[in-house]
Structures are given as structure tokens and as C-alpha cells.
PDB file of C-alpha atoms and ligand atoms in Angstrom:
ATOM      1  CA  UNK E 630      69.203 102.738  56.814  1.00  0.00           C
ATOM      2  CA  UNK E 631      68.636 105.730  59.001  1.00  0.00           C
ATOM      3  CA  UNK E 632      72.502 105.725  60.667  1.00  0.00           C
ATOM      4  CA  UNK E 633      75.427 104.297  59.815  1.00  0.00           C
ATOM      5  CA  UNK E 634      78.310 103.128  62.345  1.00  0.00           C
ATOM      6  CA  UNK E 635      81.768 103.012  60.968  1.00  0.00           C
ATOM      7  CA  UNK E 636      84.532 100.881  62.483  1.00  0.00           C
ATOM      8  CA  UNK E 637      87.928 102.933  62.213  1.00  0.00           C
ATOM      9  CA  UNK E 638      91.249 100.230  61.801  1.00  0.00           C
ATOM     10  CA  UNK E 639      90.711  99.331  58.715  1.00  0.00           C
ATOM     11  CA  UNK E 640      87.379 100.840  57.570  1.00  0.00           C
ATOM     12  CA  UNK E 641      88.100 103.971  57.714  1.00  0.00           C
ATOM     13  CA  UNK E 642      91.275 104.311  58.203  1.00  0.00           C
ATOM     14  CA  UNK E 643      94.880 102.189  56.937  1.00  0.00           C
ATOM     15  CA  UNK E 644      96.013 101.681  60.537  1.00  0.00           C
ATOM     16  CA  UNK E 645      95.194  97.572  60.886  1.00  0.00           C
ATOM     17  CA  UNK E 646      99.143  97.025  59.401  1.00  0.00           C
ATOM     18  CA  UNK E 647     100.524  99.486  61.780  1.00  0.00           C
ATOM     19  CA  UNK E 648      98.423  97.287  64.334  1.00  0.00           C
ATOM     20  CA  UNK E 649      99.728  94.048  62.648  1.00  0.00           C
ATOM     21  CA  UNK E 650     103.520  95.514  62.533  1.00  0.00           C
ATOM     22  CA  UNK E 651     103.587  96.414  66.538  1.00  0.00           C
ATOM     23  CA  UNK E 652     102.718  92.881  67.304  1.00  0.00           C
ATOM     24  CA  UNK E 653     104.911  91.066  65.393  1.00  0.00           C
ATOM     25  CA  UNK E 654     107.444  93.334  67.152  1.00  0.00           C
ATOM     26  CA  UNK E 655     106.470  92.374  70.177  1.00  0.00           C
ATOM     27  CA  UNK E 656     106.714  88.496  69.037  1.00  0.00           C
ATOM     28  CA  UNK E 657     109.562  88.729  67.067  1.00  0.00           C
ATOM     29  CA  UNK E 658     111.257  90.144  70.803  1.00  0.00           C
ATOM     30  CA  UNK E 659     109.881  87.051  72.296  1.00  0.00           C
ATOM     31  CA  UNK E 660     111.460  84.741  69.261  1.00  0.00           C
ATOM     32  CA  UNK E 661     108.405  83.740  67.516  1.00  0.00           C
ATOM     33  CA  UNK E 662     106.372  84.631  64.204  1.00  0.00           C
ATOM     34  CA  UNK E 663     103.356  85.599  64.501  1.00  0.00           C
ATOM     35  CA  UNK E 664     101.650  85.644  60.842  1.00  0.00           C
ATOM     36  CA  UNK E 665      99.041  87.477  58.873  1.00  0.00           C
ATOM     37  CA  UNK E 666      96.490  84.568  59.973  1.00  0.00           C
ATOM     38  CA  UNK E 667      97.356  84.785  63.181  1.00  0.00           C
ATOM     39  CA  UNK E 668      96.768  88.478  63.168  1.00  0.00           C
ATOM     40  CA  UNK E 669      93.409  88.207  62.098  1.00  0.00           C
ATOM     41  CA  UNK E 670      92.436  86.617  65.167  1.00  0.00           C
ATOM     42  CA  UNK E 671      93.407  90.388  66.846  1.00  0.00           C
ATOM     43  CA  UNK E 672      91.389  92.758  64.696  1.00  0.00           C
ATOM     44  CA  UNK E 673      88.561  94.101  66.243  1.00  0.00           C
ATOM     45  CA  UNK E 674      89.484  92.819  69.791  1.00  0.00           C
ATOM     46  CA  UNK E 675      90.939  95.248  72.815  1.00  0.00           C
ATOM     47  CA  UNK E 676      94.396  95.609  73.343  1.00  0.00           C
ATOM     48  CA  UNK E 677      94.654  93.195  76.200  1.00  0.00           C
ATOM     49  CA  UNK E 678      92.509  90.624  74.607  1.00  0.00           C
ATOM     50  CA  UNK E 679      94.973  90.943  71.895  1.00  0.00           C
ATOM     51  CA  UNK E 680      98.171  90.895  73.879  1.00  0.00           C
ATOM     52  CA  UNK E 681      96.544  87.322  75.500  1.00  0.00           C
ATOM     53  CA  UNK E 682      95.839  85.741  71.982  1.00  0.00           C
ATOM     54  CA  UNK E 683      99.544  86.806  71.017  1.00  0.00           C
ATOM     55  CA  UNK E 684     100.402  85.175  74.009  1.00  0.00           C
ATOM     56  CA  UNK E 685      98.858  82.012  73.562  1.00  0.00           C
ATOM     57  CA  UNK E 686      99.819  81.514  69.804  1.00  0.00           C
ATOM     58  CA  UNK E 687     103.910  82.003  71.416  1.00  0.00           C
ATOM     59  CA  UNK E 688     102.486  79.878  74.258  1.00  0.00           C
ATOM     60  CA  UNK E 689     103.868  82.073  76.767  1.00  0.00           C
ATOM     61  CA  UNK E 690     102.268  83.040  80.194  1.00  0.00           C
ATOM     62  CA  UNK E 691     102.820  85.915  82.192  1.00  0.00           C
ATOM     63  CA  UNK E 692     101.581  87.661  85.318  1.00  0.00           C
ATOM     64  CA  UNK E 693      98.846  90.537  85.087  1.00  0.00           C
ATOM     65  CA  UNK E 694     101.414  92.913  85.573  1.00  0.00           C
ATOM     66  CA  UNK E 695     103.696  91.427  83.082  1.00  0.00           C
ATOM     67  CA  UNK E 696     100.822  91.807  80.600  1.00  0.00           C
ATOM     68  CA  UNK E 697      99.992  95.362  81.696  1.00  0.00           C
ATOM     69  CA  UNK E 698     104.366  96.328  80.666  1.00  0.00           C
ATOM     70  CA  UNK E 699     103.804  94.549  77.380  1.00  0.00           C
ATOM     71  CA  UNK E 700     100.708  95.768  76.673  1.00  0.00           C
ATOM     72  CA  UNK E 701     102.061  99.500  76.871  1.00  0.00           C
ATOM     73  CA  UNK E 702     105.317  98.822  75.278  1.00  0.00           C
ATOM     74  CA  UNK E 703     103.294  98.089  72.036  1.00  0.00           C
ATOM     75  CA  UNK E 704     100.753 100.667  72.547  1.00  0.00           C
ATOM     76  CA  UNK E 705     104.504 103.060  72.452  1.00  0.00           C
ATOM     77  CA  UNK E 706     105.412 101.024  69.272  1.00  0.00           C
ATOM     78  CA  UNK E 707     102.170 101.708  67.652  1.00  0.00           C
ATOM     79  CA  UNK E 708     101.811 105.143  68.302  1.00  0.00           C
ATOM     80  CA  UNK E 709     104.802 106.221  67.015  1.00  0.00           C
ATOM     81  CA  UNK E 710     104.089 104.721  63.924  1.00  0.00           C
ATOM     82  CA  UNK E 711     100.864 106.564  64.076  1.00  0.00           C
ATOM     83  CA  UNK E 712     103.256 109.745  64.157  1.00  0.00           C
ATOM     84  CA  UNK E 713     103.157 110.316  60.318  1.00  0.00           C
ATOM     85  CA  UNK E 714      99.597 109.896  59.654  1.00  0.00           C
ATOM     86  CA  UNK E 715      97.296 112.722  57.973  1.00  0.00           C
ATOM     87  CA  UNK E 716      94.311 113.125  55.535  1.00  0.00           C
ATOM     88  CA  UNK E 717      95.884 110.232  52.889  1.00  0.00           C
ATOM     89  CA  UNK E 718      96.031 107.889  55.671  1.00  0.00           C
ATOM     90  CA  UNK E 719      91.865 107.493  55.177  1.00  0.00           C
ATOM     91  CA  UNK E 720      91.454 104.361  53.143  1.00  0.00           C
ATOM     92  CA  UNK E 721      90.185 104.615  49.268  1.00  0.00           C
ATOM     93  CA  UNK E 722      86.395 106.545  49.326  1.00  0.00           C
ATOM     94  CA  UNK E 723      86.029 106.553  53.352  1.00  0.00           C
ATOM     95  CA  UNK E 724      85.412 110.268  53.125  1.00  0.00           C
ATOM     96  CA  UNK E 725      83.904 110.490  50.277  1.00  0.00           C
ATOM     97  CA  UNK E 726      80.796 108.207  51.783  1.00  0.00           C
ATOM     98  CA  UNK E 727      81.321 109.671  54.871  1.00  0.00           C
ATOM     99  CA  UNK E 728      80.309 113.220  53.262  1.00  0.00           C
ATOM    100  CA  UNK E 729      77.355 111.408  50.705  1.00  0.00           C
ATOM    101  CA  UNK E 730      75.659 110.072  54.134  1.00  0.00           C
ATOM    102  CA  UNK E 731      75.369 113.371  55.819  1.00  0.00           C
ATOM    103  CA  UNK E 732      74.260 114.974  52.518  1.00  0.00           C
ATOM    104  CA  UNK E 733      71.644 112.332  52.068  1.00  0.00           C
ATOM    105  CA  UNK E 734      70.627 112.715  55.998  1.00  0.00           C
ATOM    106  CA  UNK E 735      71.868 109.322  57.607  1.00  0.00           C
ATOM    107  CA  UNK E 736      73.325 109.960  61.441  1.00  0.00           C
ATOM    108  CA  UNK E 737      77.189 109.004  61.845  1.00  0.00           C
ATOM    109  CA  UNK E 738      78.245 107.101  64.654  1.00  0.00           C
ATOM    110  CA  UNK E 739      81.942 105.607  65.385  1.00  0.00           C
ATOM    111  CA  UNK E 740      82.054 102.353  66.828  1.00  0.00           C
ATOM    112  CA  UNK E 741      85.513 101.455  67.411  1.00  0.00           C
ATOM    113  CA  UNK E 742      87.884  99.415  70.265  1.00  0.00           C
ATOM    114  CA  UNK E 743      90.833 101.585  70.347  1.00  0.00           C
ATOM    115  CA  UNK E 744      91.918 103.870  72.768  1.00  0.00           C
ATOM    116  CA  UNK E 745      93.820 105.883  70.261  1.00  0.00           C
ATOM    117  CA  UNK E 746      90.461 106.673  68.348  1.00  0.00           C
ATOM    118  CA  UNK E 747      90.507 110.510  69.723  1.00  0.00           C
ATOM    119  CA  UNK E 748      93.987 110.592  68.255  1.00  0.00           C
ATOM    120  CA  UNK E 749      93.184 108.797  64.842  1.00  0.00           C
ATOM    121  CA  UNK E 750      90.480 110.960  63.911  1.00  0.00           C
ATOM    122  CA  UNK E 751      92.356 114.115  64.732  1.00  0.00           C
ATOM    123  CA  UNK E 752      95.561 112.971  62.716  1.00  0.00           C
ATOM    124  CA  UNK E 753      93.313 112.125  59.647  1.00  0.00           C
ATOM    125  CA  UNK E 754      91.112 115.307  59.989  1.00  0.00           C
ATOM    126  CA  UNK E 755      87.616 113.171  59.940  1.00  0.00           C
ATOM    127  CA  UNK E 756      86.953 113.937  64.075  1.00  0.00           C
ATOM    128  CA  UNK E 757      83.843 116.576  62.777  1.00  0.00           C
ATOM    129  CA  UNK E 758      82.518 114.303  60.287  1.00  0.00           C
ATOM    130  CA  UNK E 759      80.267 112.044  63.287  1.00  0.00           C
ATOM    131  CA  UNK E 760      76.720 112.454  65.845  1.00  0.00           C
ATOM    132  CA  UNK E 761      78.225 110.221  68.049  1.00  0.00           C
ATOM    133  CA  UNK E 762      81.680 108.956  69.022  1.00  0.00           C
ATOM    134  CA  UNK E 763      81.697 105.472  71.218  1.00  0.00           C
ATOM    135  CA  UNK E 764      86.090 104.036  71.259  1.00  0.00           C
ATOM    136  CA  UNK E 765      87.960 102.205  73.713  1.00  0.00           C
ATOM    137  CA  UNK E 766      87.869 104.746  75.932  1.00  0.00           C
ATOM    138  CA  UNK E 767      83.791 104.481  76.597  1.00  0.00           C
ATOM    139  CA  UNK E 768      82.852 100.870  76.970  1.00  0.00           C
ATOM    140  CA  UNK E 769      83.900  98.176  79.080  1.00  0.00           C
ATOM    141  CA  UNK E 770      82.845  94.658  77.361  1.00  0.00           C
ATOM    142  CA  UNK E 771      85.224  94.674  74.028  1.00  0.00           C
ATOM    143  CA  UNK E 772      83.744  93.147  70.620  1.00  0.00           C
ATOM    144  CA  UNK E 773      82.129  90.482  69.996  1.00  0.00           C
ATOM    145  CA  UNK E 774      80.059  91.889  72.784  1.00  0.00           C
ATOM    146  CA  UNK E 775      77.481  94.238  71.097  1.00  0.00           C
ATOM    147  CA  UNK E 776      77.999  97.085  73.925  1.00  0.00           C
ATOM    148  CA  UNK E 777      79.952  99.410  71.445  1.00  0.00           C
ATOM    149  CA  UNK E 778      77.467  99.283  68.378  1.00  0.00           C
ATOM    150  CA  UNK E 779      74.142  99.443  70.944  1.00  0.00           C
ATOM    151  CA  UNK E 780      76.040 102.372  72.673  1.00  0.00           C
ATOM    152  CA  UNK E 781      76.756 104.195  69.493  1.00  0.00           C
ATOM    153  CA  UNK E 782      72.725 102.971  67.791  1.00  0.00           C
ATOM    154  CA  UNK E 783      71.979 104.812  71.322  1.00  0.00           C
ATOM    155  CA  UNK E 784      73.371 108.312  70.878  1.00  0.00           C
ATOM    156  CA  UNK E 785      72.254 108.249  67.696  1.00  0.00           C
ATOM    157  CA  UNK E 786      68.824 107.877  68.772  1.00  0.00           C
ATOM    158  CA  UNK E 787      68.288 104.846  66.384  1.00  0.00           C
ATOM    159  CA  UNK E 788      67.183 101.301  67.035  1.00  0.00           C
ATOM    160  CA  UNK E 789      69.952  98.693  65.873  1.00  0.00           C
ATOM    161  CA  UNK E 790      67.650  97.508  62.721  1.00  0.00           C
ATOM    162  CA  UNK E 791      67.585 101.016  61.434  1.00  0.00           C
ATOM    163  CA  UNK E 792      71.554 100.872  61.723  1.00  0.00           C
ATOM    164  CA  UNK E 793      74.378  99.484  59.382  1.00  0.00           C
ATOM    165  CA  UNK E 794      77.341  98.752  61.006  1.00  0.00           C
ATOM    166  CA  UNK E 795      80.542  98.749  58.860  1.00  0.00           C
ATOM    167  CA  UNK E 796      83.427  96.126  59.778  1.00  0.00           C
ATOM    168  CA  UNK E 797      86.654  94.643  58.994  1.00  0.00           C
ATOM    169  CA  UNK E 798      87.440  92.430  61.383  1.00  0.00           C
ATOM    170  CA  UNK E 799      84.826  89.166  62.509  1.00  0.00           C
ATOM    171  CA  UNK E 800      84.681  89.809  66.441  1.00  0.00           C
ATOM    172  CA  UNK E 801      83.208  93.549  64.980  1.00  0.00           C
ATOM    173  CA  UNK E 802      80.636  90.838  62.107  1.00  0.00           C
ATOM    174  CA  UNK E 803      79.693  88.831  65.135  1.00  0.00           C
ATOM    175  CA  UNK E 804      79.263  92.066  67.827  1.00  0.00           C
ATOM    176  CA  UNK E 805      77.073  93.663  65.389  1.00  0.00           C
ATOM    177  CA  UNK E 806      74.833  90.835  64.235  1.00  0.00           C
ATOM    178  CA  UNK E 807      74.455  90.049  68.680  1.00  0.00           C
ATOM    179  CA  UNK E 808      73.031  93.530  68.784  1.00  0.00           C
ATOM    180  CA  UNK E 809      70.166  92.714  65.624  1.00  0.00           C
ATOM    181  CA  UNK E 810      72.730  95.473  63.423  1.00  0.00           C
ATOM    182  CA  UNK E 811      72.743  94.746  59.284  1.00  0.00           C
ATOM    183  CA  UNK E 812      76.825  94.255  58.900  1.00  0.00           C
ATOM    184  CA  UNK E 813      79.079  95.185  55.774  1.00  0.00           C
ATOM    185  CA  UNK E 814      82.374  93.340  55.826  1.00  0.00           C
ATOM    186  CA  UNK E 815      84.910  95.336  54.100  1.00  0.00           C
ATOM    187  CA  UNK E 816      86.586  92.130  53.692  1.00  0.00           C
ATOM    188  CA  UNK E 817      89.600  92.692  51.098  1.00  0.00           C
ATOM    189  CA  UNK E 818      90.997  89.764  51.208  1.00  0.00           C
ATOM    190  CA  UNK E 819      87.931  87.274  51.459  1.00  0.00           C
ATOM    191  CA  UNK E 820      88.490  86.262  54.968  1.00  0.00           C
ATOM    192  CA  UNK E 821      84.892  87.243  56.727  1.00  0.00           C
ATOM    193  CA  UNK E 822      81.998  85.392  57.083  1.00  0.00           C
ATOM    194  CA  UNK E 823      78.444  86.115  58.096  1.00  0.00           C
ATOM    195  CA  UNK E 824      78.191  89.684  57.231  1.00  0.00           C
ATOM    196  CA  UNK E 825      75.272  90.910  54.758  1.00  0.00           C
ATOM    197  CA  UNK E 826      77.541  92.849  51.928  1.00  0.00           C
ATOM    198  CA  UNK E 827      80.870  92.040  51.082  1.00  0.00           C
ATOM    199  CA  UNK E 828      82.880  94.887  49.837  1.00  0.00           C
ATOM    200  CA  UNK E 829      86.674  95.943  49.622  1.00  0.00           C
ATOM    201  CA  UNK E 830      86.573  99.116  50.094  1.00  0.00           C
ATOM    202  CA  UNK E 831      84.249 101.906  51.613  1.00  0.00           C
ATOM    203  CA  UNK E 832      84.170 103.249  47.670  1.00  0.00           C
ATOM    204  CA  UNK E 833      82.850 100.325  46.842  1.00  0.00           C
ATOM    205  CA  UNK E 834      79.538 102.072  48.065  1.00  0.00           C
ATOM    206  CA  UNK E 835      79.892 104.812  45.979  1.00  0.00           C
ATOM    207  CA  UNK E 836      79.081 102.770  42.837  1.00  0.00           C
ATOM    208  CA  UNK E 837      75.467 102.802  42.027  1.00  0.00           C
TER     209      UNK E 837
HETATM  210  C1  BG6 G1167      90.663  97.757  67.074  1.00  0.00           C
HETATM  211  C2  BG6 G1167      91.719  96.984  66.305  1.00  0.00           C
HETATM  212  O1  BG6 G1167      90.085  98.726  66.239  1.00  0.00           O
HETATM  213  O2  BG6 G1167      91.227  98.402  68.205  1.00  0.00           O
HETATM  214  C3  BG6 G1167      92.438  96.030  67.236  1.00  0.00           C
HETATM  215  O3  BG6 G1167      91.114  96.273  65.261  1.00  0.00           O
HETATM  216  C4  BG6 G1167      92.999  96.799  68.438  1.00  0.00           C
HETATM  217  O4  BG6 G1167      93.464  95.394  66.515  1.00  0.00           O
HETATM  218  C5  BG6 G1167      91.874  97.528  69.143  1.00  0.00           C
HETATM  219  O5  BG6 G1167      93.627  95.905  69.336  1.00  0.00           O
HETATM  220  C6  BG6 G1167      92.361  98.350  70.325  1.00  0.00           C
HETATM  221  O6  BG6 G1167      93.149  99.412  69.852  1.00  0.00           O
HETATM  222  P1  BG6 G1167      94.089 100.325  70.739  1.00  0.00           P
HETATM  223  O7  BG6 G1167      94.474 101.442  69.786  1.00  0.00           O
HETATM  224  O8  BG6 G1167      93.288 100.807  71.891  1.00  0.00           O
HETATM  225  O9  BG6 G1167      95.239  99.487  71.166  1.00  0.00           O
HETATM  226 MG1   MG G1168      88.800  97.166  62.324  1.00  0.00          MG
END
């Protein structure tokens, strides 16, 4: 491995409830559950792609510009809870490997969906820690497309074989495995298939 390209909900970072909360919100206002299962569906996927599979699990349809007010009214929801984060909002060991990588010479790259990336990494202090930076705000084909992991293998200057990607969600497993990436799930509760590691937690790597 010559770089290493970090998801951020949920890799690095304990935002994927926050994520999960905000939606059920938003179905809860519409008078239906929407469940841990059907949440996983969600992770990795953009916010509108999201907003649509919510959508069609409360089998409700809506005009574009229905979607558009719904999809910013949780975006407001979710940020706010993002108000409180900091430093202990990094999940178990995620800076600690960050930090071993760059000592041992491996090139950083963040390869996440979200538009609040910018925001997430300044909150949680980690914004200096990566060579390249490719979020929501850079790419136009969400995951399971490969464009964010073959953007970010790009800046690093790296071919996708020489790069791990690290994932949580399976639209990331699938996205990076399209672009010829080796994928670690950090799959905590055993939900992922298809990855080539299985771990819980980024200090998981830390054992030797
Ligand atoms: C991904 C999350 O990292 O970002 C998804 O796993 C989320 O759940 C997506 O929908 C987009 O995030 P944001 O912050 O731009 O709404
Ligand atoms: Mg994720």
C-alpha cells in the first residue's frame, strides 16, 4: 500500500447516527419508521439519492422541488447536531492510524460523499492530517460510482492497486472494488460483504 483513502461517516468519524437520526426525523414527520436496516441502504450514498430511497421505503412521491425543501430541511437537522462535535467525536484509533501512515510514508487521501466534509474535518481538528481532499462538493457521479476514490488515487499520484480504500458503508465496498481499489470494511456490526479485511474499528489496524 503506497496511499490510503479514508471514508469520513463512520470511518473516521461517529457522524453515521447523526446521519441515521436526521432521517428518521424526516420520516417520523411523514408518519413512518424508517429502521436501522433501512438506513443502511443510505450510507455512503449522496444526500438526494438518500432522500429518494427514504422516499420509496414511505412510498411517497414528490416533485423535484419538493425533494430539493426536504432535502435541505434535513441537511438543517443534521448540521445542528453536528454543532457539538470536536476532537472525541473521531471514532476509536482513527487518528492514531492516521498519524502511523504519515510516519511510515503512505499518502492520505479523503474520499467522502458529504458536502459537510470541509466542516467535519474542521470540527474534529483532522483537516491537516491529508495530500488530497475529494467530498461532495468535488464530484458529480455519487458512490457506487468509482469517480470519488479514482479522483482522490489521482491527486495522490497513485494508481488504484497501490491504494486501500477504507469503508463503512457497501455503495463505498462496491465504488472502490469498480475502480480495481483493495477495500477494508469497517463493518461493526457484520453487515458488509465483498470487502478484503473486515475490521470494527480503524484501531483494529493498530494491532500487529
Ligand atoms: C456519506 C454518508 O458519507 O455522505 C451518507 O454515508 C450521506 O449517509 C452522504 O448521505 C452525503 O452527506 P451530506 O453531509 O452531504 O448530506
Ligand atoms: Mg461512511
Amino acid at each position: 500500500m503506497k496511499g490510503a483513502i479514508f471514508d469520513l461517516d463512520g470511518v473516521l468519524v461517529d457522524t453515521a447516527v447523526y446521519h441515521f437520526a436526521a432521517w428518521k426525523e424526516l420520516a417520523n414527520k411523514f408518519g413512518f419508521e424508517f429502521t436501522e436496516a433501512d438506513n443502511e441502504r443510505l450510507k455512503g450514498v449522496s444526500r438526494m439519492k438518500s432522500l429518494e430511497i427514504l422516499l420509496s421505503v414511505g412510498n411517497i412521491a414528490a416533485s423535484d422541488k419538493q425533494k430539493e425543501e426536504w432535502a435541505k430541511e434535513k441537511n438543517e437537522r443534521y448540521v445542528k447536531m453536528l454543532e457539538n462535535l470536536n476532537e472525541n467525536s473521531l471514532l476509536n484509533g482513527a487518528k492514531q492510524y492516521l498519524t502511523k501512515l504519515h510516519n511510515d510514508g503512505i499518502l492520505i487521501a479523503l474520499g467522502s460523499a458529504s458536502k459537510n466534509a470541509p466542516l467535519i474535518l474542521k470540527k474534529t481538528g483532522i483537516e491537516d492530517m491529508f495530500d488530497a481532499i475529494v467530498d461532495g462538493n468535488s464530484v458529480s457521479k455519487a458512490k457506487p460510482d468509482p469517480e470519488i476514490f479514482l479522483k482522490g488515487a489521482e491527486l495522490l499520484g497513485l494508481k488504484p492497486e497501490d491504494c486501500t480504500v477504507f469503508e463503512d458503508s457497501q455503495a463505498g465496498i462496491e465504488a472502490a472494488r469498480a475502480g480495481g481499489f483493495s477495500v477494508v470494511a469497517v463493518d461493526k456490526f457484520n453487515v458488509l460483504k465483498n470487502a478484503d479485511r473486515y475490521i470494527t474499528q480503524l484501531a483494529d489496524m493498530l494491532i500487529i
